[in-house]
mmCIF file of C-alpha atoms and ligand atoms in Angstrom:
data_model
loop_
_atom_site.group_PDB
_atom_site.id
_atom_site.type_symbol
_atom_site.label_atom_id
_atom_site.label_comp_id
_atom_site.label_asym_id
_atom_site.label_seq_id
_atom_site.Cartn_x
_atom_site.Cartn_y
_atom_site.Cartn_z
ATOM 1 C CA UNK A 4 40.198 30.495 123.876
ATOM 2 C CA UNK A 5 39.883 30.459 127.856
ATOM 3 C CA UNK A 6 36.732 28.913 129.997
ATOM 4 C CA UNK A 7 35.169 29.087 132.389
ATOM 5 C CA UNK A 8 36.837 26.639 135.026
ATOM 6 C CA UNK A 9 34.729 25.671 137.774
ATOM 7 C CA UNK A 10 37.785 23.409 138.984
ATOM 8 C CA UNK A 11 38.389 23.059 142.815
ATOM 9 C CA UNK A 12 41.867 23.387 142.318
ATOM 10 C CA UNK A 13 44.024 24.061 141.202
ATOM 11 C CA UNK A 14 41.972 26.748 139.915
ATOM 12 C CA UNK A 15 41.524 29.865 137.792
ATOM 13 C CA UNK A 16 43.928 32.568 138.119
ATOM 14 C CA UNK A 17 43.211 35.813 137.300
ATOM 15 C CA UNK A 18 43.979 36.402 133.254
ATOM 16 C CA UNK A 19 45.875 39.645 133.681
ATOM 17 C CA UNK A 20 47.876 37.817 136.266
ATOM 18 C CA UNK A 21 48.582 35.526 133.548
ATOM 19 C CA UNK A 22 49.156 37.566 130.542
ATOM 20 C CA UNK A 23 51.721 39.852 133.186
ATOM 21 C CA UNK A 24 53.952 36.924 133.642
ATOM 22 C CA UNK A 25 53.641 35.441 130.459
ATOM 23 C CA UNK A 26 55.014 38.707 129.313
ATOM 24 C CA UNK A 27 58.237 38.644 131.002
ATOM 25 C CA UNK A 28 58.324 34.547 130.862
ATOM 26 C CA UNK A 29 62.135 34.392 129.452
ATOM 27 C CA UNK A 30 63.219 37.895 130.503
ATOM 28 C CA UNK A 31 62.462 39.715 134.108
ATOM 29 C CA UNK A 32 62.655 42.687 134.730
ATOM 30 C CA UNK A 33 65.866 43.227 132.193
ATOM 31 C CA UNK A 34 67.652 40.245 134.386
ATOM 32 C CA UNK A 35 67.834 38.483 130.942
ATOM 33 C CA UNK A 36 66.288 35.469 132.913
ATOM 34 C CA UNK A 37 63.102 33.989 133.616
ATOM 35 C CA UNK A 38 61.757 33.521 137.240
ATOM 36 C CA UNK A 39 61.930 30.111 136.877
ATOM 37 C CA UNK A 40 65.630 30.499 136.639
ATOM 38 C CA UNK A 41 66.486 33.174 139.150
ATOM 39 C CA UNK A 42 68.377 32.173 142.150
ATOM 40 C CA UNK A 43 66.698 32.368 145.323
ATOM 41 C CA UNK A 44 69.397 33.933 146.907
ATOM 42 C CA UNK A 45 69.611 36.852 143.938
ATOM 43 C CA UNK A 46 68.935 40.430 144.122
ATOM 44 C CA UNK A 47 66.235 39.754 141.558
ATOM 45 C CA UNK A 48 64.553 37.469 143.262
ATOM 46 C CA UNK A 49 64.557 38.796 146.568
ATOM 47 C CA UNK A 50 61.799 41.737 146.067
ATOM 48 C CA UNK A 51 59.365 39.264 144.735
ATOM 49 C CA UNK A 52 59.683 37.272 147.576
ATOM 50 C CA UNK A 53 59.469 40.036 150.215
ATOM 51 C CA UNK A 54 56.698 42.076 148.721
ATOM 52 C CA UNK A 55 54.979 38.531 147.964
ATOM 53 C CA UNK A 56 54.860 38.450 152.262
ATOM 54 C CA UNK A 57 54.256 42.087 152.858
ATOM 55 C CA UNK A 58 51.019 42.107 150.510
ATOM 56 C CA UNK A 59 49.937 39.065 152.471
ATOM 57 C CA UNK A 60 50.248 40.984 156.142
ATOM 58 C CA UNK A 61 49.023 44.106 153.934
ATOM 59 C CA UNK A 62 45.588 42.306 152.426
ATOM 60 C CA UNK A 63 45.281 40.194 155.534
ATOM 61 C CA UNK A 64 45.786 43.475 158.332
ATOM 62 C CA UNK A 65 48.420 40.774 159.900
ATOM 63 C CA UNK A 66 50.331 42.414 162.630
ATOM 64 C CA UNK A 67 53.950 41.892 163.919
ATOM 65 C CA UNK A 68 52.602 39.282 166.331
ATOM 66 C CA UNK A 69 52.278 36.766 163.236
ATOM 67 C CA UNK A 70 55.421 35.169 161.021
ATOM 68 C CA UNK A 71 53.802 34.431 157.934
ATOM 69 C CA UNK A 72 55.535 31.905 155.960
ATOM 70 C CA UNK A 73 55.987 29.835 152.720
ATOM 71 C CA UNK A 74 56.022 26.410 152.760
ATOM 72 C CA UNK A 75 55.960 23.374 150.853
ATOM 73 C CA UNK A 76 54.456 20.029 150.172
ATOM 74 C CA UNK A 77 50.988 21.645 150.537
ATOM 75 C CA UNK A 78 47.950 21.694 153.086
ATOM 76 C CA UNK A 79 48.347 18.343 153.535
ATOM 77 C CA UNK A 80 51.812 18.471 155.175
ATOM 78 C CA UNK A 81 50.430 21.199 157.547
ATOM 79 C CA UNK A 82 48.221 18.431 158.858
ATOM 80 C CA UNK A 83 51.355 16.854 160.447
ATOM 81 C CA UNK A 84 53.514 19.688 160.791
ATOM 82 C CA UNK A 85 50.611 20.868 163.189
ATOM 83 C CA UNK A 86 50.906 18.802 165.811
ATOM 84 C CA UNK A 87 54.596 18.290 165.088
ATOM 85 C CA UNK A 88 55.095 22.309 166.044
ATOM 86 C CA UNK A 89 52.260 22.627 168.564
ATOM 87 C CA UNK A 90 51.679 19.716 170.733
ATOM 88 C CA UNK A 91 53.340 21.115 174.297
ATOM 89 C CA UNK A 92 51.269 19.420 176.807
ATOM 90 C CA UNK A 93 50.206 16.326 173.965
ATOM 91 C CA UNK A 94 46.569 17.266 173.690
ATOM 92 C CA UNK A 95 44.434 19.077 171.129
ATOM 93 C CA UNK A 96 40.571 18.821 170.019
ATOM 94 C CA UNK A 97 39.364 18.569 166.393
ATOM 95 C CA UNK A 98 35.841 19.127 164.449
ATOM 96 C CA UNK A 99 35.720 17.097 161.804
ATOM 97 C CA UNK A 100 33.597 18.600 159.146
ATOM 98 C CA UNK A 101 34.751 16.801 155.632
ATOM 99 C CA UNK A 102 37.399 14.569 154.294
ATOM 100 C CA UNK A 103 40.290 17.372 154.908
ATOM 101 C CA UNK A 104 39.858 17.815 158.133
ATOM 102 C CA UNK A 105 39.358 13.829 158.628
ATOM 103 C CA UNK A 106 42.848 13.350 157.262
ATOM 104 C CA UNK A 107 43.919 16.473 159.392
ATOM 105 C CA UNK A 108 42.611 14.640 162.300
ATOM 106 C CA UNK A 109 44.091 10.683 161.854
ATOM 107 C CA UNK A 110 47.699 12.634 161.086
ATOM 108 C CA UNK A 111 47.404 14.252 164.395
ATOM 109 C CA UNK A 112 46.369 11.369 166.030
ATOM 110 C CA UNK A 113 50.238 10.198 165.586
ATOM 111 C CA UNK A 114 51.670 12.203 167.777
ATOM 112 C CA UNK A 115 49.727 12.846 170.441
ATOM 113 C CA UNK A 116 46.178 12.601 172.611
ATOM 114 C CA UNK A 117 43.870 13.872 170.247
ATOM 115 C CA UNK A 118 40.187 14.034 170.696
ATOM 116 C CA UNK A 119 37.346 14.001 168.322
ATOM 117 C CA UNK A 120 35.130 16.796 169.895
ATOM 118 C CA UNK A 121 32.501 16.606 167.258
ATOM 119 C CA UNK A 122 31.946 15.274 163.104
ATOM 120 C CA UNK A 123 29.255 16.210 160.764
ATOM 121 C CA UNK A 124 30.099 12.794 159.129
ATOM 122 C CA UNK A 125 26.857 11.092 159.966
ATOM 123 C CA UNK A 126 25.123 13.683 157.727
ATOM 124 C CA UNK A 127 27.456 12.921 154.749
ATOM 125 C CA UNK A 128 29.098 16.711 155.624
ATOM 126 C CA UNK A 129 26.246 18.272 154.743
ATOM 127 C CA UNK A 130 26.541 21.085 158.053
ATOM 128 C CA UNK A 131 28.776 22.554 160.341
ATOM 129 C CA UNK A 132 28.230 20.942 164.392
ATOM 130 C CA UNK A 133 27.205 23.992 166.680
ATOM 131 C CA UNK A 134 30.075 23.796 169.560
ATOM 132 C CA UNK A 135 30.867 25.706 172.568
ATOM 133 C CA UNK A 136 33.381 26.362 175.218
ATOM 134 C CA UNK A 137 31.997 22.770 177.085
ATOM 135 C CA UNK A 138 32.662 20.813 173.841
ATOM 136 C CA UNK A 139 35.900 21.358 175.057
ATOM 137 C CA UNK A 140 38.766 19.787 176.863
ATOM 138 C CA UNK A 141 40.512 22.736 179.494
ATOM 139 C CA UNK A 142 44.320 22.016 179.051
ATOM 140 C CA UNK A 143 44.720 21.423 175.794
ATOM 141 C CA UNK A 144 47.403 22.923 173.218
ATOM 142 C CA UNK A 145 45.513 23.609 170.579
ATOM 143 C CA UNK A 146 41.791 22.959 168.646
ATOM 144 C CA UNK A 147 41.677 22.418 164.538
ATOM 145 C CA UNK A 148 39.302 23.253 162.144
ATOM 146 C CA UNK A 149 38.497 22.861 158.504
ATOM 147 C CA UNK A 150 37.145 27.047 157.870
ATOM 148 C CA UNK A 151 35.680 25.803 154.024
ATOM 149 C CA UNK A 152 35.134 22.481 153.149
ATOM 150 C CA UNK A 153 36.089 22.442 149.609
ATOM 151 C CA UNK A 154 34.875 18.981 148.944
ATOM 152 C CA UNK A 155 31.199 19.196 150.896
ATOM 153 C CA UNK A 156 30.258 22.668 150.385
ATOM 154 C CA UNK A 157 30.030 24.320 153.840
ATOM 155 C CA UNK A 158 32.007 26.997 155.605
ATOM 156 C CA UNK A 159 32.001 27.567 159.420
ATOM 157 C CA UNK A 160 30.264 31.110 159.594
ATOM 158 C CA UNK A 161 31.023 31.569 163.489
ATOM 159 C CA UNK A 162 34.216 31.425 165.439
ATOM 160 C CA UNK A 163 34.069 28.694 168.234
ATOM 161 C CA UNK A 164 34.499 29.325 171.472
ATOM 162 C CA UNK A 165 37.216 27.011 172.619
ATOM 163 C CA UNK A 166 38.929 28.406 175.028
ATOM 164 C CA UNK A 167 42.276 27.277 172.743
ATOM 165 C CA UNK A 168 44.584 28.408 170.444
ATOM 166 C CA UNK A 169 42.733 28.189 167.114
ATOM 167 C CA UNK A 170 43.842 26.488 164.038
ATOM 168 C CA UNK A 171 42.608 26.397 160.962
ATOM 169 C CA UNK A 172 42.760 24.948 157.453
ATOM 170 C CA UNK A 173 41.423 27.984 155.060
ATOM 171 C CA UNK A 174 42.953 26.008 152.064
ATOM 172 C CA UNK A 175 39.649 26.613 150.112
ATOM 173 C CA UNK A 176 38.521 30.602 151.526
ATOM 174 C CA UNK A 177 41.887 32.339 152.467
ATOM 175 C CA UNK A 178 41.534 35.678 151.126
ATOM 176 C CA UNK A 179 37.615 35.171 150.078
ATOM 177 C CA UNK A 180 36.002 37.120 152.597
ATOM 178 C CA UNK A 181 37.591 39.230 155.518
ATOM 179 C CA UNK A 182 39.025 36.971 158.026
ATOM 180 C CA UNK A 183 39.661 38.496 161.447
ATOM 181 C CA UNK A 184 43.419 36.900 161.707
ATOM 182 C CA UNK A 185 43.550 37.834 165.488
ATOM 183 C CA UNK A 186 41.147 35.267 166.539
ATOM 184 C CA UNK A 187 43.228 32.164 165.227
ATOM 185 C CA UNK A 188 46.948 31.153 166.632
ATOM 186 C CA UNK A 189 47.524 29.567 163.073
ATOM 187 C CA UNK A 190 45.848 29.764 159.946
ATOM 188 C CA UNK A 191 47.343 27.838 157.056
ATOM 189 C CA UNK A 192 46.483 27.545 153.291
ATOM 190 C CA UNK A 193 47.760 25.683 149.784
ATOM 191 C CA UNK A 194 47.910 28.312 147.556
ATOM 192 C CA UNK A 195 45.766 26.481 144.829
ATOM 193 C CA UNK A 196 42.632 27.481 145.311
ATOM 194 C CA UNK A 197 42.519 31.462 146.019
ATOM 195 C CA UNK A 198 46.118 32.648 145.921
ATOM 196 C CA UNK A 199 48.627 31.049 143.137
ATOM 197 C CA UNK A 200 49.689 27.964 141.193
ATOM 198 C CA UNK A 201 50.369 24.731 143.353
ATOM 199 C CA UNK A 202 53.431 24.323 145.273
ATOM 200 C CA UNK A 203 53.684 27.422 147.736
ATOM 201 C CA UNK A 204 51.545 26.894 151.399
ATOM 202 C CA UNK A 205 50.455 29.975 153.009
ATOM 203 C CA UNK A 206 50.872 29.710 157.023
ATOM 204 C CA UNK A 207 50.355 32.753 158.979
ATOM 205 C CA UNK A 208 51.683 31.596 162.759
ATOM 206 C CA UNK A 209 51.391 33.304 166.025
ATOM 207 C CA UNK A 210 55.237 34.190 167.397
ATOM 208 C CA UNK A 211 54.633 32.908 170.617
ATOM 209 C CA UNK A 212 54.180 29.443 169.702
ATOM 210 C CA UNK A 213 57.368 29.108 168.059
ATOM 211 C CA UNK A 214 59.995 26.785 169.739
ATOM 212 C CA UNK A 215 57.838 24.450 171.143
ATOM 213 C CA UNK A 216 58.201 21.862 168.612
ATOM 214 C CA UNK A 217 58.311 18.082 169.449
ATOM 215 C CA UNK A 218 61.888 16.987 169.418
ATOM 216 C CA UNK A 219 60.935 14.252 166.440
ATOM 217 C CA UNK A 220 59.723 17.121 164.725
ATOM 218 C CA UNK A 221 61.689 17.348 160.762
ATOM 219 C CA UNK A 222 63.740 20.567 160.516
ATOM 220 C CA UNK A 223 61.882 20.822 157.457
ATOM 221 C CA UNK A 224 58.731 21.320 159.423
ATOM 222 C CA UNK A 225 59.811 23.155 162.230
ATOM 223 C CA UNK A 226 58.003 27.030 162.068
ATOM 224 C CA UNK A 227 61.038 28.471 163.912
ATOM 225 C CA UNK A 228 63.410 27.459 160.990
ATOM 226 C CA UNK A 229 60.970 28.766 158.190
ATOM 227 C CA UNK A 230 60.286 32.219 160.440
ATOM 228 C CA UNK A 231 64.283 32.548 161.355
ATOM 229 C CA UNK A 232 65.069 32.798 157.635
ATOM 230 C CA UNK A 233 62.291 34.543 156.095
ATOM 231 C CA UNK A 234 61.118 31.469 154.504
ATOM 232 C CA UNK A 235 64.225 30.959 152.605
ATOM 233 C CA UNK A 236 65.952 27.726 155.008
ATOM 234 C CA UNK A 237 66.190 25.798 151.446
ATOM 235 C CA UNK A 238 65.297 26.782 147.997
ATOM 236 C CA UNK A 239 61.293 28.305 148.451
ATOM 237 C CA UNK A 240 58.974 27.370 145.019
ATOM 238 C CA UNK A 241 60.432 30.480 143.398
ATOM 239 C CA UNK A 242 57.707 30.496 140.538
ATOM 240 C CA UNK A 243 54.613 29.913 142.312
ATOM 241 C CA UNK A 244 56.057 32.937 144.762
ATOM 242 C CA UNK A 245 56.241 35.204 141.906
ATOM 243 C CA UNK A 246 52.671 34.581 140.740
ATOM 244 C CA UNK A 247 51.190 35.219 143.903
ATOM 245 C CA UNK A 248 52.742 38.001 144.425
ATOM 246 C CA UNK A 249 51.771 39.558 140.803
ATOM 247 C CA UNK A 250 47.777 38.029 142.424
ATOM 248 C CA UNK A 251 48.327 39.487 145.712
ATOM 249 C CA UNK A 252 49.279 42.995 143.609
ATOM 250 C CA UNK A 253 46.439 42.434 141.493
ATOM 251 C CA UNK A 254 43.810 41.685 144.315
ATOM 252 C CA UNK A 255 45.139 45.111 146.459
ATOM 253 C CA UNK A 256 44.315 46.375 142.931
ATOM 254 C CA UNK A 257 40.599 45.188 142.709
ATOM 255 C CA UNK A 258 40.046 46.971 146.267
ATOM 256 C CA UNK A 259 41.393 44.554 148.604
ATOM 257 C CA UNK A 260 39.333 41.506 150.429
ATOM 258 C CA UNK A 261 36.540 43.614 151.029
ATOM 259 C CA UNK A 262 35.664 44.603 147.567
ATOM 260 C CA UNK A 263 36.347 40.410 146.861
ATOM 261 C CA UNK A 264 34.061 39.840 149.825
ATOM 262 C CA UNK A 265 31.377 41.542 148.128
ATOM 263 C CA UNK A 266 31.515 40.096 144.930
ATOM 264 C CA UNK A 267 31.916 36.618 146.303
ATOM 265 C CA UNK A 268 28.619 37.182 148.469
ATOM 266 C CA UNK A 269 26.825 38.701 144.846
ATOM 267 C CA UNK A 270 28.376 35.517 142.651
ATOM 268 C CA UNK A 271 27.222 32.731 145.712
ATOM 269 C CA UNK A 272 23.744 34.618 146.245
ATOM 270 C CA UNK A 273 23.171 34.153 142.293
ATOM 271 C CA UNK A 274 23.514 30.428 142.083
ATOM 272 C CA UNK A 275 22.158 29.349 145.047
ATOM 273 C CA UNK A 276 18.868 31.547 144.632
ATOM 274 C CA UNK A 277 18.523 30.184 140.867
ATOM 275 C CA UNK A 278 18.654 26.666 142.237
ATOM 276 C CA UNK A 279 16.830 27.084 145.637
ATOM 277 C CA UNK A 280 14.243 28.300 143.162
ATOM 278 C CA UNK A 281 14.443 25.065 141.075
ATOM 279 C CA UNK A 282 12.664 22.018 141.381
ATOM 280 C CA UNK A 283 15.379 20.127 139.289
ATOM 281 C CA UNK A 284 18.746 21.025 141.350
ATOM 282 C CA UNK A 285 19.234 20.608 144.861
ATOM 283 C CA UNK A 286 21.582 21.504 147.194
ATOM 284 C CA UNK A 287 21.970 19.694 150.106
ATOM 285 C CA UNK A 288 23.897 21.765 152.472
ATOM 286 C CA UNK A 289 22.692 23.467 155.428
ATOM 287 C CA UNK A 290 21.689 26.650 154.363
ATOM 288 C CA UNK A 291 23.151 28.394 156.998
ATOM 289 C CA UNK A 292 26.356 26.386 157.008
ATOM 290 C CA UNK A 293 26.853 26.944 153.178
ATOM 291 C CA UNK A 294 30.517 27.968 151.352
ATOM 292 C CA UNK A 295 30.280 30.878 149.452
ATOM 293 C CA UNK A 296 32.960 29.401 147.502
ATOM 294 C CA UNK A 297 32.195 25.568 146.184
ATOM 295 C CA UNK A 298 28.603 25.034 145.723
ATOM 296 C CA UNK A 299 27.682 21.244 144.936
ATOM 297 C CA UNK A 300 24.388 20.432 143.475
ATOM 298 C CA UNK A 301 22.836 17.954 141.840
ATOM 299 C CA UNK A 302 20.204 17.197 139.112
ATOM 300 C CA UNK A 303 17.484 14.469 139.518
ATOM 301 C CA UNK A 304 19.202 11.895 138.732
ATOM 302 C CA UNK A 305 23.121 10.239 138.660
ATOM 303 C CA UNK A 306 22.638 9.670 134.369
ATOM 304 C CA UNK A 307 21.467 13.368 134.008
ATOM 305 C CA UNK A 308 24.217 14.441 135.937
ATOM 306 C CA UNK A 309 26.858 12.950 133.685
ATOM 307 C CA UNK A 310 24.804 14.404 130.445
ATOM 308 C CA UNK A 311 25.169 17.585 132.806
ATOM 309 C CA UNK A 312 29.135 17.721 133.269
ATOM 310 C CA UNK A 313 29.746 16.726 129.485
ATOM 311 C CA UNK A 314 27.510 19.379 127.601
ATOM 312 C CA UNK A 315 28.535 21.992 130.212
ATOM 313 C CA UNK A 316 32.438 21.303 128.771
ATOM 314 C CA UNK A 317 31.438 21.103 125.845
ATOM 315 C CA UNK A 318 30.190 25.034 126.584
ATOM 316 C CA UNK A 319 32.893 26.029 128.126
ATOM 317 C CA UNK A 320 32.010 25.496 131.353
ATOM 318 C CA UNK A 321 34.684 22.680 133.036
ATOM 319 C CA UNK A 322 35.397 20.941 135.340
ATOM 320 C CA UNK A 323 31.963 20.890 136.932
ATOM 321 C CA UNK A 324 32.212 17.045 138.191
ATOM 322 C CA UNK A 325 31.640 16.780 141.924
ATOM 323 C CA UNK A 326 34.348 14.878 144.405
ATOM 324 C CA UNK A 327 33.978 11.668 144.208
ATOM 325 C CA UNK A 328 33.407 11.625 147.719
ATOM 326 C CA UNK A 329 30.325 13.627 146.610
ATOM 327 C CA UNK A 330 29.155 12.823 143.437
ATOM 328 C CA UNK A 331 26.838 15.570 141.235
ATOM 329 C CA UNK A 332 28.583 18.657 140.375
ATOM 330 C CA UNK A 333 30.491 21.458 142.312
ATOM 331 C CA UNK A 334 31.028 24.865 141.211
ATOM 332 C CA UNK A 335 33.711 26.372 142.832
ATOM 333 C CA UNK A 336 33.765 30.043 142.364
ATOM 334 C CA UNK A 337 36.683 31.384 144.068
ATOM 335 C CA UNK A 338 37.698 34.614 143.661
ATOM 336 C CA UNK A 339 39.063 34.596 140.071
ATOM 337 C CA UNK A 340 35.900 33.438 138.954
ATOM 338 C CA UNK A 341 33.866 36.268 137.403
ATOM 339 C CA UNK A 342 30.089 37.515 138.378
ATOM 340 C CA UNK A 343 30.160 36.624 134.122
ATOM 341 C CA UNK A 344 31.103 32.623 134.771
ATOM 342 C CA UNK A 345 28.376 31.833 137.032
ATOM 343 C CA UNK A 346 25.939 33.846 134.969
ATOM 344 C CA UNK A 347 27.151 31.830 132.032
ATOM 345 C CA UNK A 348 26.833 28.938 134.186
ATOM 346 C CA UNK A 349 23.531 29.589 135.456
ATOM 347 C CA UNK A 350 21.921 30.327 131.512
ATOM 348 C CA UNK A 351 23.304 26.878 130.970
ATOM 349 C CA UNK A 352 21.763 25.798 133.914
ATOM 350 C CA UNK A 353 18.468 27.177 132.802
ATOM 351 C CA UNK A 354 18.782 25.527 129.460
ATOM 352 C CA UNK A 355 19.952 21.766 130.344
ATOM 353 C CA UNK A 356 16.730 21.867 132.762
ATOM 354 C CA UNK A 357 14.314 22.743 130.133
ATOM 355 C CA UNK A 358 16.210 19.978 127.699
ATOM 356 C CA UNK A 359 15.971 17.371 129.961
ATOM 357 C CA UNK A 360 12.587 18.032 132.399
HETATM 358 C C1 PLP B 13 42.827 21.412 149.040
HETATM 359 C C2 PLP B 13 42.746 21.033 149.820
HETATM 360 C C3 PLP B 13 43.433 20.725 150.950
HETATM 361 C C4 PLP B 13 44.596 19.576 150.178
HETATM 362 O O1 PLP B 13 45.579 20.501 149.831
HETATM 363 P P1 PLP B 13 47.465 20.262 149.139
HETATM 364 O O2 PLP B 13 47.700 21.458 149.132
HETATM 365 O O3 PLP B 13 46.692 19.453 148.296
HETATM 366 O O4 PLP B 13 47.425 19.245 150.319
HETATM 367 C C5 PLP B 13 43.455 20.590 152.490
HETATM 368 N N1 PLP B 13 42.843 21.175 152.916
HETATM 369 C C6 PLP B 13 41.433 21.939 152.161
HETATM 370 C C7 PLP B 13 40.471 22.642 152.668
HETATM 371 C C8 PLP B 13 41.530 21.977 150.954
HETATM 372 O O5 PLP B 13 40.947 22.534 150.360
#
């Protein structure tokens, strides 16, 4: 029996995608081999790889001035790849809005003159700072933000005017709502939230930024290496890329990112409305900065939180435990979470409230 999996990542994938992969798991399109067994330089794998990349371009409206790369190491490796590739003058500004952006900032500090422009750590990362052009230094290589803060449930709902190339970690919101790629110089995302199983990382980078990497930049981390070889410099994670390709096909069939955004907004609105109208549950995030992907909430006590998580699991609503840094509960409602899953969660929340008030 399938459960509703509210995990922040790895997270749910559409059932149809899993079933399609399952059907061909031992014999992909008559090749007599599993995709897991295919040579990454062979005729059978090649179309999978290229279709994955071209569907990403199509779904996100990415023009030819950008390279679309499929790399390894997760979003965390991008924390260092970004400065190693983009620090030309040696200066960048960071806005810290959660644990992941703090890690990205710390990693970058090893490689140049990195300034912390603003942080919402003072308020437990419950808001997105309002930053304007004057907050950023002139003459910097780039500005880094974390678009959606997976652990704390906040999202940038505006694009900062920073006067420099904008780099965004979109791991937990990629393709959840329409994003204008042209506003960014570089977007990266670990796949295991909204795209694919863990193992592949998507990088979308403006071509004119490539080729200026620091001398110490490892060959494997150079975007120019991966761009030149169509992300086949070394063995790519063929299986996650295959599932990602199937998921991109599925997303296209469902109406693409605009259709997904509509459903995602409905799901999030339902859950936030319920929480806001309840005297039992609380979401501590500044309402205008709320994420539509990750919804953290608490009950009146830590004891009740623990009871909630346990009983929810028994009811087929799993992985609702909040991150250890945030506590309480967190419902991650990515693209693959159906509306019915959110409704089932709200029904359970009502029942739990009645029984424990
Ligand atoms: C999950 C996540 C990461 C870390 O991703 P890995 O692929 O595990 O390295 C980084 N940033 C954000 C916003 C995330 O949600």
